[in-house]
Coordinates of N, CA and C in Angstrom, one line a residue:
X23 N -51.8 59.4 117.0 CA -51.9 58.6 118.3 C -53.4 58.6 118.7
X24 N -53.9 57.5 119.2 CA -55.3 57.6 119.7 C -55.4 58.2 121.1
X25 N -56.7 58.3 121.6 CA -56.9 58.9 122.9 C -56.3 58.1 124.1
X26 N -56.1 56.7 123.9 CA -55.6 55.9 124.9 C -54.1 55.8 124.9
X27 N -53.4 56.5 124.0 CA -51.9 56.6 123.9 C -51.3 55.5 123.0
X28 N -52.1 54.7 122.4 CA -51.6 53.7 121.5 C -51.3 54.3 120.0
X29 N -50.4 53.8 119.4 CA -50.1 54.3 118.0 C -51.1 53.7 116.9
X30 N -51.9 54.4 116.2 CA -52.7 53.9 115.3 C -51.8 53.8 113.9
X31 N -52.2 52.6 113.2 CA -51.6 52.3 112.0 C -52.2 53.0 110.9
X32 N -51.3 53.6 110.0 CA -51.8 54.3 108.8 C -52.6 53.3 108.0
X33 N -53.7 53.7 107.4 CA -54.5 52.8 106.6 C -53.9 52.2 105.4
X34 N -53.0 53.1 104.7 CA -52.3 52.6 103.5 C -51.3 51.6 103.9
X35 N -50.6 51.7 105.1 CA -49.6 50.7 105.6 C -50.4 49.5 106.0
X36 N -51.5 49.6 106.6 CA -52.2 48.4 107.1 C -52.7 47.6 105.9
X37 N -53.1 48.3 104.7 CA -53.5 47.5 103.5 C -52.2 46.9 103.0
X38 N -51.1 47.5 103.0 CA -49.9 46.9 102.4 C -49.4 45.8 103.2
X39 N -49.5 45.9 104.6 CA -49.1 44.7 105.4 C -49.9 43.4 105.3
X40 N -51.3 43.8 105.1 CA -52.3 42.7 104.9 C -51.9 41.9 103.7
X41 N -51.3 42.6 102.7 CA -50.9 41.8 101.4 C -49.5 41.3 101.5
X42 N -48.5 42.1 102.0 CA -47.1 41.7 102.0 C -46.6 41.3 103.3
X43 N -47.3 41.5 104.3 CA -46.7 41.1 105.7 C -46.6 39.6 105.8
X44 N -45.6 39.2 106.6 CA -45.5 37.7 106.8 C -46.6 37.3 107.9
X45 N -46.7 35.9 108.0 CA -47.7 35.4 109.0 C -46.9 34.3 109.7
X46 N -47.0 34.3 111.1 CA -46.5 33.2 111.9 C -47.7 32.5 112.4
X47 N -47.8 31.2 112.1 CA -48.8 30.4 112.7 C -48.1 29.5 113.8
X48 N -48.7 29.6 114.9 CA -48.2 28.9 116.2 C -49.3 28.0 116.7
X49 N -49.2 26.7 116.4 CA -50.3 25.8 116.7 C -50.2 25.2 118.1
X50 N -51.3 24.9 118.7 CA -51.5 24.1 120.0 C -50.8 24.8 121.2
X51 N -50.7 26.1 121.1 CA -50.1 26.9 122.3 C -51.1 27.0 123.4
X52 N -50.7 26.5 124.6 CA -51.7 26.4 125.8 C -52.1 27.9 126.1
X53 N -53.4 28.0 126.4 CA -53.9 29.4 126.9 C -53.0 29.8 128.1
X54 N -52.6 31.1 128.1 CA -51.9 31.7 129.2 C -50.4 31.7 129.0
X55 N -50.0 31.0 128.0 CA -48.5 31.0 127.6 C -48.1 32.4 127.3
X56 N -46.9 32.8 127.8 CA -46.5 34.3 127.6 C -45.8 34.1 126.1
X57 N -46.2 34.9 125.3 CA -45.7 34.9 123.9 C -45.4 36.4 123.5
X58 N -44.4 36.5 122.7 CA -44.1 37.9 122.2 C -43.3 38.0 120.9
X59 N -43.3 39.1 120.3 CA -42.5 39.3 119.2 C -41.8 40.7 119.3
X60 N -40.4 40.7 119.1 CA -39.7 41.9 119.2 C -39.7 42.5 120.6
X61 N -40.4 43.6 120.8 CA -40.3 44.3 122.1 C -41.7 44.1 122.8
X62 N -42.6 43.3 122.4 CA -43.9 43.2 123.0 C -44.2 41.8 123.5
X63 N -44.9 41.6 124.6 CA -45.3 40.2 124.8 C -46.7 40.4 125.5
X64 N -47.5 39.1 125.4 CA -48.8 39.1 126.0 C -48.9 37.6 126.6
X65 N -50.1 37.4 127.3 CA -50.4 36.0 127.6 C -51.5 35.5 126.5
X66 N -51.3 34.4 125.9 CA -52.2 33.9 124.9 C -53.6 33.6 125.4
X67 N -54.6 33.8 124.5 CA -56.0 33.3 124.9 C -56.2 32.0 124.3
X68 N -57.4 31.5 124.4 CA -57.8 30.1 124.0 C -57.8 30.0 122.5
X69 N -58.1 31.2 121.8 CA -58.2 31.2 120.3 C -56.9 31.6 119.6
X70 N -55.9 31.8 120.3 CA -54.6 32.3 119.7 C -54.0 31.3 118.8
X71 N -53.7 31.6 117.6 CA -53.0 30.8 116.6 C -51.8 31.4 115.9
X72 N -51.4 32.6 116.3 CA -50.3 33.3 115.7 C -50.4 34.8 115.4
X73 N -49.5 35.2 114.6 CA -49.4 36.7 114.4 C -49.4 37.1 112.9
X74 N -50.1 38.0 112.5 CA -50.3 38.3 111.1 C -49.6 39.9 110.9
X75 N -49.5 40.2 109.6 CA -49.0 41.6 109.3 C -47.7 41.8 109.8
X76 N -46.7 40.8 109.8 CA -45.4 41.0 110.3 C -44.5 41.8 109.2
X77 N -44.1 42.9 109.4 CA -43.2 43.6 108.3 C -42.1 42.7 108.0
X78 N -41.8 42.7 106.6 CA -40.6 41.8 106.3 C -39.3 42.4 107.0
X79 N -38.4 41.4 107.3 CA -37.2 41.7 108.0 C -36.9 40.8 109.1
X80 N -35.9 41.2 109.9 CA -35.5 40.4 111.0 C -36.3 40.7 112.2
X81 N -36.9 39.6 112.9 CA -37.6 39.7 114.0 C -37.3 38.6 115.1
X82 N -37.6 39.0 116.3 CA -37.3 38.0 117.5 C -38.6 37.6 118.0
X83 N -38.9 36.3 117.9 CA -40.1 35.6 118.5 C -39.7 34.9 119.8
X84 N -40.5 35.2 120.8 CA -40.1 34.6 122.1 C -41.3 34.1 122.9
X85 N -41.1 33.2 123.8 CA -42.2 32.7 124.6 C -41.7 32.1 125.8
X86 N -42.6 31.9 126.8 CA -42.3 31.3 128.1 C -43.5 30.3 128.5
X87 N -43.2 29.1 128.9 CA -44.3 28.3 129.3 C -44.7 28.7 130.7
X88 N -46.0 28.7 130.9 CA -46.7 29.1 132.1 C -47.5 27.9 132.8
X89 N -47.4 27.8 134.1 CA -48.1 26.7 134.7 C -49.5 27.2 135.2
X90 N -50.1 26.2 135.8 CA -51.6 26.6 136.2 C -51.6 27.6 137.4
X91 N -50.6 27.8 138.0 CA -50.4 28.8 139.1 C -50.0 30.3 138.5
X92 N -49.7 30.2 137.3 CA -49.3 31.5 136.7 C -47.7 31.8 136.6
X93 N -47.1 30.7 137.2 CA -45.6 30.9 137.2 C -45.0 30.8 135.9
X94 N -44.1 31.7 135.4 CA -43.5 31.7 134.1 C -42.1 31.1 134.1
X95 N -41.9 30.3 133.1 CA -40.6 29.5 132.9 C -39.6 30.5 132.2
X96 N -38.3 30.0 132.2 CA -37.5 30.8 131.4 C -37.9 31.2 129.9
X97 N -37.5 32.3 129.5 CA -37.8 32.7 128.1 C -36.9 31.9 127.1
X98 N -37.6 31.6 126.0 CA -36.9 30.9 124.8 C -37.4 31.7 123.6
X99 N -36.5 31.9 122.6 CA -36.9 32.7 121.4 C -36.0 32.3 120.2
X100 N -36.4 32.7 119.2 CA -35.6 32.5 118.0 C -35.7 33.8 117.1
X101 N -34.7 34.0 116.2 CA -34.7 35.0 115.3 C -34.9 34.6 113.9
X102 N -35.8 35.3 113.2 CA -36.1 34.9 111.9 C -36.2 36.1 110.9
X103 N -35.7 35.9 109.8 CA -35.8 37.0 108.7 C -37.0 36.8 107.9
X104 N -38.1 37.4 108.3 CA -39.3 37.0 107.5 C -39.3 37.7 106.2
X105 N -39.8 37.0 105.1 CA -39.8 37.5 103.8 C -41.2 38.0 103.5
X106 N -41.3 38.7 102.4 CA -42.6 39.3 102.0 C -43.6 38.2 101.8
X107 N -44.8 38.3 102.6 CA -45.9 37.3 102.4 C -45.5 35.9 102.8
X108 N -44.4 35.7 103.5 CA -44.0 34.5 104.1 C -44.9 33.8 105.1
X109 N -45.1 32.5 105.0 CA -45.9 31.8 106.1 C -44.9 30.9 106.8
X110 N -44.8 31.1 108.1 CA -43.9 30.4 109.0 C -44.9 29.6 110.0
X111 N -44.7 28.3 110.1 CA -45.6 27.4 111.0 C -44.8 26.7 111.9
X112 N -45.2 26.9 113.2 CA -44.4 26.2 114.4 C -45.6 25.5 115.1
X113 N -45.3 24.5 115.9 CA -46.2 23.7 116.7 C -45.7 23.6 118.1
X114 N -46.5 23.7 119.1 CA -46.2 23.5 120.6 C -46.1 22.1 121.0
X115 N -45.0 21.7 121.6 CA -45.0 20.4 122.2 C -45.4 20.4 123.7
X116 N -46.5 19.9 124.0 CA -47.0 20.0 125.5 C -46.2 19.4 126.5
X117 N -45.5 18.2 126.0 CA -44.6 17.4 126.9 C -43.4 18.1 127.2
X118 N -42.8 18.7 126.2 CA -41.5 19.4 126.3 C -41.8 20.8 126.8
X119 N -43.0 21.3 126.9 CA -43.3 22.6 127.2 C -42.4 23.7 126.3
X120 N -42.5 23.4 125.1 CA -41.5 24.1 124.2 C -42.0 23.9 122.7
X121 N -41.3 24.7 121.8 CA -41.7 24.4 120.4 C -41.3 23.0 120.0
X122 N -42.0 22.3 119.3 CA -41.7 21.0 118.8 C -40.6 21.0 117.8
X123 N -39.5 20.2 118.0 CA -38.5 20.1 117.1 C -38.8 19.2 115.7
X124 N -40.0 18.7 115.6 CA -40.5 18.0 114.5 C -40.8 19.0 113.4
X125 N -40.3 18.9 112.2 CA -40.6 19.7 111.1 C -42.2 19.6 110.7
X126 N -42.7 20.8 110.3 CA -44.1 20.7 109.9 C -44.0 20.3 108.5
X127 N -44.9 19.3 108.1 CA -44.8 18.6 106.8 C -45.4 19.7 105.7
X128 N -44.9 19.8 104.5 CA -45.4 20.6 103.5 C -46.8 20.6 103.2
X129 N -47.3 19.3 103.4 CA -48.8 19.1 103.0 C -49.7 19.8 104.1
X130 N -49.2 19.9 105.4 CA -49.9 20.6 106.4 C -49.9 22.2 106.1
X131 N -48.6 22.5 105.8 CA -48.4 24.0 105.5 C -49.4 24.4 104.4
X132 N -49.4 23.6 103.4 CA -50.3 24.0 102.1 C -51.8 23.9 102.5
X133 N -52.2 23.2 103.5 CA -53.6 23.2 104.0 C -53.8 24.4 104.8
X134 N -52.8 24.9 105.6 CA -52.9 26.0 106.3 C -53.0 27.2 105.4
X135 N -52.2 27.2 104.4 CA -52.2 28.4 103.4 C -53.5 28.6 102.7
X136 N -54.1 27.3 102.3 CA -55.5 27.4 101.7 C -56.5 27.9 102.6
X137 N -56.4 27.7 103.9 CA -57.4 28.0 104.9 C -57.0 29.2 105.7
X138 N -56.0 30.1 105.1 CA -55.6 31.2 105.9 C -56.6 32.3 106.2
X139 N -57.6 32.4 105.2 CA -58.6 33.5 105.5 C -59.5 33.1 106.6
X140 N -59.8 31.7 106.8 CA -60.6 31.3 107.8 C -59.9 31.5 109.2
X141 N -58.6 31.5 109.2 CA -57.8 31.6 110.4 C -57.5 32.9 110.8
X142 N -57.8 33.9 110.0 CA -57.5 35.3 110.2 C -57.9 35.8 111.6
X143 N -59.1 35.4 112.0 CA -59.7 35.9 113.3 C -58.9 35.4 114.5
X144 N -58.1 34.5 114.3 CA -57.3 33.7 115.4 C -55.9 34.3 115.5
X145 N -55.6 35.3 114.6 CA -54.2 35.8 114.4 C -54.2 37.3 114.9
X146 N -53.4 37.6 115.8 CA -53.2 38.9 116.3 C -52.2 39.7 115.4
X147 N -52.5 41.0 115.1 CA -51.7 41.9 114.3 C -50.4 42.2 114.9
X148 N -49.3 42.2 114.1 CA -48.0 42.6 114.6 C -48.2 44.1 115.3
X149 N -47.5 44.2 116.6 CA -47.7 45.3 117.4 C -46.9 46.6 116.6
X150 N -47.6 47.3 115.9 CA -47.0 48.4 115.0 C -46.3 49.4 115.9
X151 N -46.8 49.6 117.2 CA -46.3 50.8 118.0 C -44.9 50.6 118.3
X152 N -44.3 49.4 118.2 CA -42.8 49.1 118.5 C -42.1 49.0 117.3
X153 N -42.6 49.1 116.1 CA -41.9 48.8 114.8 C -40.8 49.7 114.5
X154 N -41.2 51.0 114.6 CA -40.1 52.1 114.4 C -38.9 51.8 115.3
X155 N -39.1 51.6 116.5 CA -38.0 51.5 117.5 C -37.2 50.2 117.2
X156 N -37.9 49.1 116.9 CA -37.3 47.8 116.6 C -36.5 48.0 115.4
X157 N -36.9 48.7 114.3 CA -36.1 49.0 113.1 C -34.8 49.7 113.5
X158 N -35.0 50.7 114.4 CA -33.8 51.5 114.7 C -32.7 50.7 115.5
X159 N -33.2 49.7 116.2 CA -32.3 48.9 117.0 C -31.7 47.9 116.2
X160 N -32.2 47.4 115.1 CA -31.7 46.2 114.3 C -31.3 46.6 112.9
X161 N -31.2 47.9 112.6 CA -31.1 48.2 111.1 C -29.6 47.8 110.6
X162 N -28.7 47.5 111.6 CA -27.4 47.1 111.2 C -27.2 45.6 111.4
X163 N -28.3 44.9 111.7 CA -28.2 43.5 111.9 C -28.6 42.7 110.7
X164 N -27.6 41.9 110.1 CA -27.9 41.3 108.9 C -28.2 39.8 109.2
X165 N -28.6 39.0 108.2 CA -28.8 37.6 108.3 C -27.5 36.9 108.7
X166 N -26.4 37.3 108.1 CA -25.1 36.7 108.4 C -24.7 36.9 109.8
X167 N -25.0 38.2 110.3 CA -24.6 38.4 111.7 C -25.4 37.4 112.7
X168 N -26.7 37.4 112.4 CA -27.5 36.4 113.2 C -27.0 35.0 113.1
X169 N -26.8 34.5 111.9 CA -26.4 33.1 111.9 C -25.1 32.9 112.6
X170 N -24.2 33.9 112.6 CA -22.9 33.7 113.1 C -22.9 33.6 114.7
X171 N -23.9 34.2 115.3 CA -23.9 34.3 116.8 C -24.9 33.5 117.5
X172 N -26.1 33.2 116.8 CA -27.1 32.3 117.7 C -26.6 31.0 117.8
X173 N -27.1 30.3 118.9 CA -26.7 29.0 119.1 C -27.1 28.0 118.0
X174 N -26.3 27.1 117.8 CA -26.5 26.1 116.7 C -27.8 25.4 116.7
X175 N -28.5 25.4 117.9 CA -29.8 24.8 118.0 C -30.8 25.6 117.3
X176 N -30.5 27.0 117.1 CA -31.5 27.9 116.6 C -32.3 28.6 117.6
X177 N -32.2 28.2 118.8 CA -33.1 28.8 119.8 C -32.2 29.6 121.0
X178 N -32.6 30.8 121.4 CA -31.9 31.5 122.4 C -32.6 31.3 123.7
X179 N -31.9 30.8 124.7 CA -32.6 30.6 126.0 C -32.0 31.5 127.2
X180 N -33.0 32.0 127.9 CA -32.6 33.0 129.0 C -31.9 32.2 130.1
X181 N -32.1 30.9 130.2 CA -31.5 30.1 131.1 C -30.8 28.8 130.3
X182 N -29.5 28.7 130.3 CA -29.0 27.7 129.6 C -29.2 26.3 130.2
X183 N -29.3 25.4 129.3 CA -29.3 24.0 129.9 C -28.0 23.5 130.2
X184 N -27.7 23.2 131.4 CA -26.3 22.8 131.7 C -26.1 21.3 132.0
X185 N -24.9 21.0 131.8 CA -24.5 19.5 132.1 C -23.3 19.6 132.9
X186 N -23.0 18.4 133.7 CA -21.7 18.4 134.4 C -20.5 18.3 133.5
X187 N -19.4 19.0 133.8 CA -18.2 19.0 133.2 C -17.5 17.5 133.5
X188 N -16.8 17.0 132.5 CA -16.2 15.7 132.7 C -14.7 15.7 132.8
X189 N -14.2 17.0 133.0 CA -12.8 17.2 133.1 C -12.4 17.3 134.5
X190 N -11.2 16.7 134.8 CA -10.7 16.7 136.1 C -9.9 17.9 136.5
X191 N -10.2 18.5 137.6 CA -9.5 19.8 137.9 C -8.0 19.6 138.3
X192 N -7.8 18.5 138.8 CA -6.4 18.2 139.4 C -5.4 17.9 138.3
X193 N -4.4 18.6 138.3 CA -3.4 18.4 137.2 C -2.6 17.1 137.5
X194 N -2.6 16.2 136.5 CA -2.1 14.8 136.7 C -0.6 14.9 136.7
X195 N 0.1 15.9 136.3 CA 1.6 16.2 136.3 C 2.1 16.6 137.6
X196 N 1.3 17.1 138.6 CA 1.7 17.6 139.9 C 2.0 16.5 141.0
X197 N 3.0 16.7 141.7 CA 3.3 15.8 142.8 C 2.4 16.0 144.0
X198 N 2.4 15.0 144.9 CA 1.6 15.2 146.1 C 2.0 16.4 146.9
X199 N 3.4 16.5 147.0 CA 3.9 17.6 147.8 C 3.4 19.1 147.2
X200 N 3.5 19.1 145.8 CA 3.1 20.3 145.2 C 1.6 20.6 145.4
X201 N 0.8 19.5 145.3 CA -0.7 19.7 145.5 C -0.9 20.2 147.0
X202 N -0.1 19.6 147.9 CA -0.3 20.0 149.4 C 0.0 21.6 149.6
X203 N 1.0 22.0 148.9 CA 1.4 23.4 149.1 C 0.3 24.2 148.4
X204 N -0.2 23.8 147.2 CA -1.3 24.6 146.5 C -2.5 24.6 147.4
X205 N -2.9 23.5 148.0 CA -4.0 23.5 148.9 C -4.0 24.4 150.1
X206 N -2.8 24.6 150.6 CA -2.5 25.5 151.8 C -2.7 26.9 151.3
X207 N -2.2 27.2 150.0 CA -2.1 28.7 149.5 C -3.4 29.1 148.9
X208 N -4.4 28.3 148.8 CA -5.6 28.7 148.2 C -6.4 29.8 149.0
X209 N -7.0 30.8 148.3 CA -7.8 31.7 149.0 C -9.1 31.0 149.3
X210 N -9.9 31.7 150.2 CA -11.2 31.3 150.6 C -12.1 31.2 149.3
X211 N -12.0 32.2 148.5 CA -12.9 32.1 147.3 C -12.5 30.9 146.5
X212 N -11.3 30.6 146.4 CA -10.9 29.4 145.4 C -11.4 28.1 146.1
X213 N -11.4 28.1 147.5 CA -11.8 26.8 148.1 C -13.3 26.7 147.9
X214 N -14.1 27.9 148.1 CA -15.5 27.8 147.8 C -15.9 27.4 146.4
X215 N -15.1 28.0 145.5 CA -15.4 27.5 144.1 C -15.2 26.2 143.9
X216 N -14.2 25.5 144.5 CA -14.0 24.1 144.2 C -15.2 23.2 144.7
X217 N -15.9 23.8 145.7 CA -17.1 23.0 146.2 C -18.3 23.0 145.2
X218 N -18.2 24.1 144.3 CA -19.3 24.1 143.4 C -19.3 23.2 142.2
X219 N -20.5 22.7 141.9 CA -20.5 21.8 140.7 C -19.9 22.5 139.4
X220 N -19.2 21.7 138.7 CA -18.6 22.3 137.5 C -19.6 22.0 136.3
X221 N -20.1 23.0 135.7 CA -21.2 22.7 134.7 C -20.8 23.5 133.3
X222 N -21.2 23.0 132.2 CA -21.2 23.5 131.0 C -22.4 23.6 130.3
X223 N -22.6 24.4 129.3 CA -23.8 24.5 128.5 C -24.0 23.2 127.7
X224 N -25.2 22.8 127.6 CA -25.6 21.6 126.7 C -25.3 22.0 125.3
X225 N -24.5 21.1 124.6 CA -24.1 21.3 123.2 C -25.3 22.0 122.3
X226 N -24.8 23.1 121.6 CA -25.8 23.6 120.8 C -26.6 24.7 121.3
X227 N -26.5 24.9 122.6 CA -27.4 26.0 123.4 C -26.7 27.3 123.8
X228 N -25.4 27.2 123.6 CA -24.6 28.4 124.2 C -24.5 29.5 122.9
X229 N -24.5 30.7 123.3 CA -24.3 31.7 122.4 C -22.9 31.8 121.9
X230 N -22.6 32.1 120.7 CA -21.3 32.0 120.1 C -20.8 33.5 119.9
X231 N -20.1 33.9 121.0 CA -19.5 35.2 121.0 C -18.2 35.2 120.1
X232 N -17.9 36.5 119.6 CA -16.7 36.6 118.9 C -15.5 36.5 119.6
X233 N -14.5 35.9 119.1 CA -13.2 35.7 119.9 C -12.3 36.8 119.6
X234 N -11.9 37.6 120.7 CA -11.0 38.7 120.5 C -9.5 38.2 120.6
X235 N -8.4 38.6 119.9 CA -7.1 38.2 120.2 C -6.6 38.8 121.4
X236 N -5.7 37.9 122.2 CA -5.1 38.6 123.4 C -4.2 39.7 123.1
X237 N -3.5 39.8 121.9 CA -2.7 40.9 121.6 C -3.2 41.5 120.3
X238 N -3.6 42.6 120.2 CA -4.1 43.3 119.1 C -3.2 44.2 118.2
X239 N -1.8 44.1 118.6 CA -0.9 44.9 117.9 C 0.4 44.0 117.6
X240 N 1.2 44.4 116.7 CA 2.3 43.5 116.2 C 3.4 43.5 117.2
X241 N 4.1 42.3 117.2 CA 5.2 42.1 118.2 C 6.3 43.2 117.9
X242 N 6.8 43.8 119.0 CA 7.8 44.8 118.9 C 7.3 46.2 118.4
X243 N 6.0 46.3 118.6 CA 5.4 47.8 118.2 C 5.8 48.8 119.3
X244 N 6.0 50.0 118.7 CA 6.3 51.1 119.4 C 5.1 51.5 120.4
X245 N 5.3 52.4 121.4 CA 4.2 52.9 122.2 C 3.0 53.5 121.2
X246 N 3.5 54.3 120.3 CA 2.6 55.0 119.4 C 1.8 54.0 118.6
X247 N 2.5 53.0 118.1 CA 1.8 51.9 117.2 C 0.8 51.1 118.1
X248 N 1.2 50.9 119.3 CA 0.2 50.1 120.2 C -1.0 51.1 120.5
X249 N -0.7 52.4 120.6 CA -1.9 53.3 120.8 C -2.8 53.3 119.5
X250 N -2.2 53.3 118.4 CA -3.0 53.3 117.1 C -3.7 52.1 117.0
X251 N -3.2 50.9 117.3 CA -3.9 49.7 117.1 C -5.0 49.5 118.1

């Protein structure tokens, strides 16, 4: 550890990551954008073009758009299983204030790959001081687990994009008299809830949580069997 408290990277590890570490190229990111990988984040400078020496494995890349007053928008991120010496290229869409959804053409990727030595000074090294902790937090996470839970859009948002629900709350099978009784018997909380807009996540943005069964023991089970299950 250095005198300022930061963890210094072993020289042998540094040499290995220079050869085997993955590279994330992030083009056209505005200066001041909040950008991070795993458990670290920074505000980008004018020369920022990505991160180098990323240890192979699963990593979380995240960013937040920032306006001219320094206000930061909701965090957006994606999880990627970086391979040995892999080159990943993303581009910023200034109109959407987000990563562009247009695929980077192979021809441009090849140009970047051939020019990677000249781009080296614009790439920040992976924050090695968080690597050991990140590995301990994610060593049970596989690519199958990630693909099963992340939104189908591929991006995780701290603030979901919401749309109005198109379902009618009123039961069409209820009579007017029944509805009148229900209205009188509602609690204050239920009345307040009815005044709130009914919203749902934009398709493809919601997290896909595992569904648990309502009953996790066989029908007719004894108390001992219920306890065991």
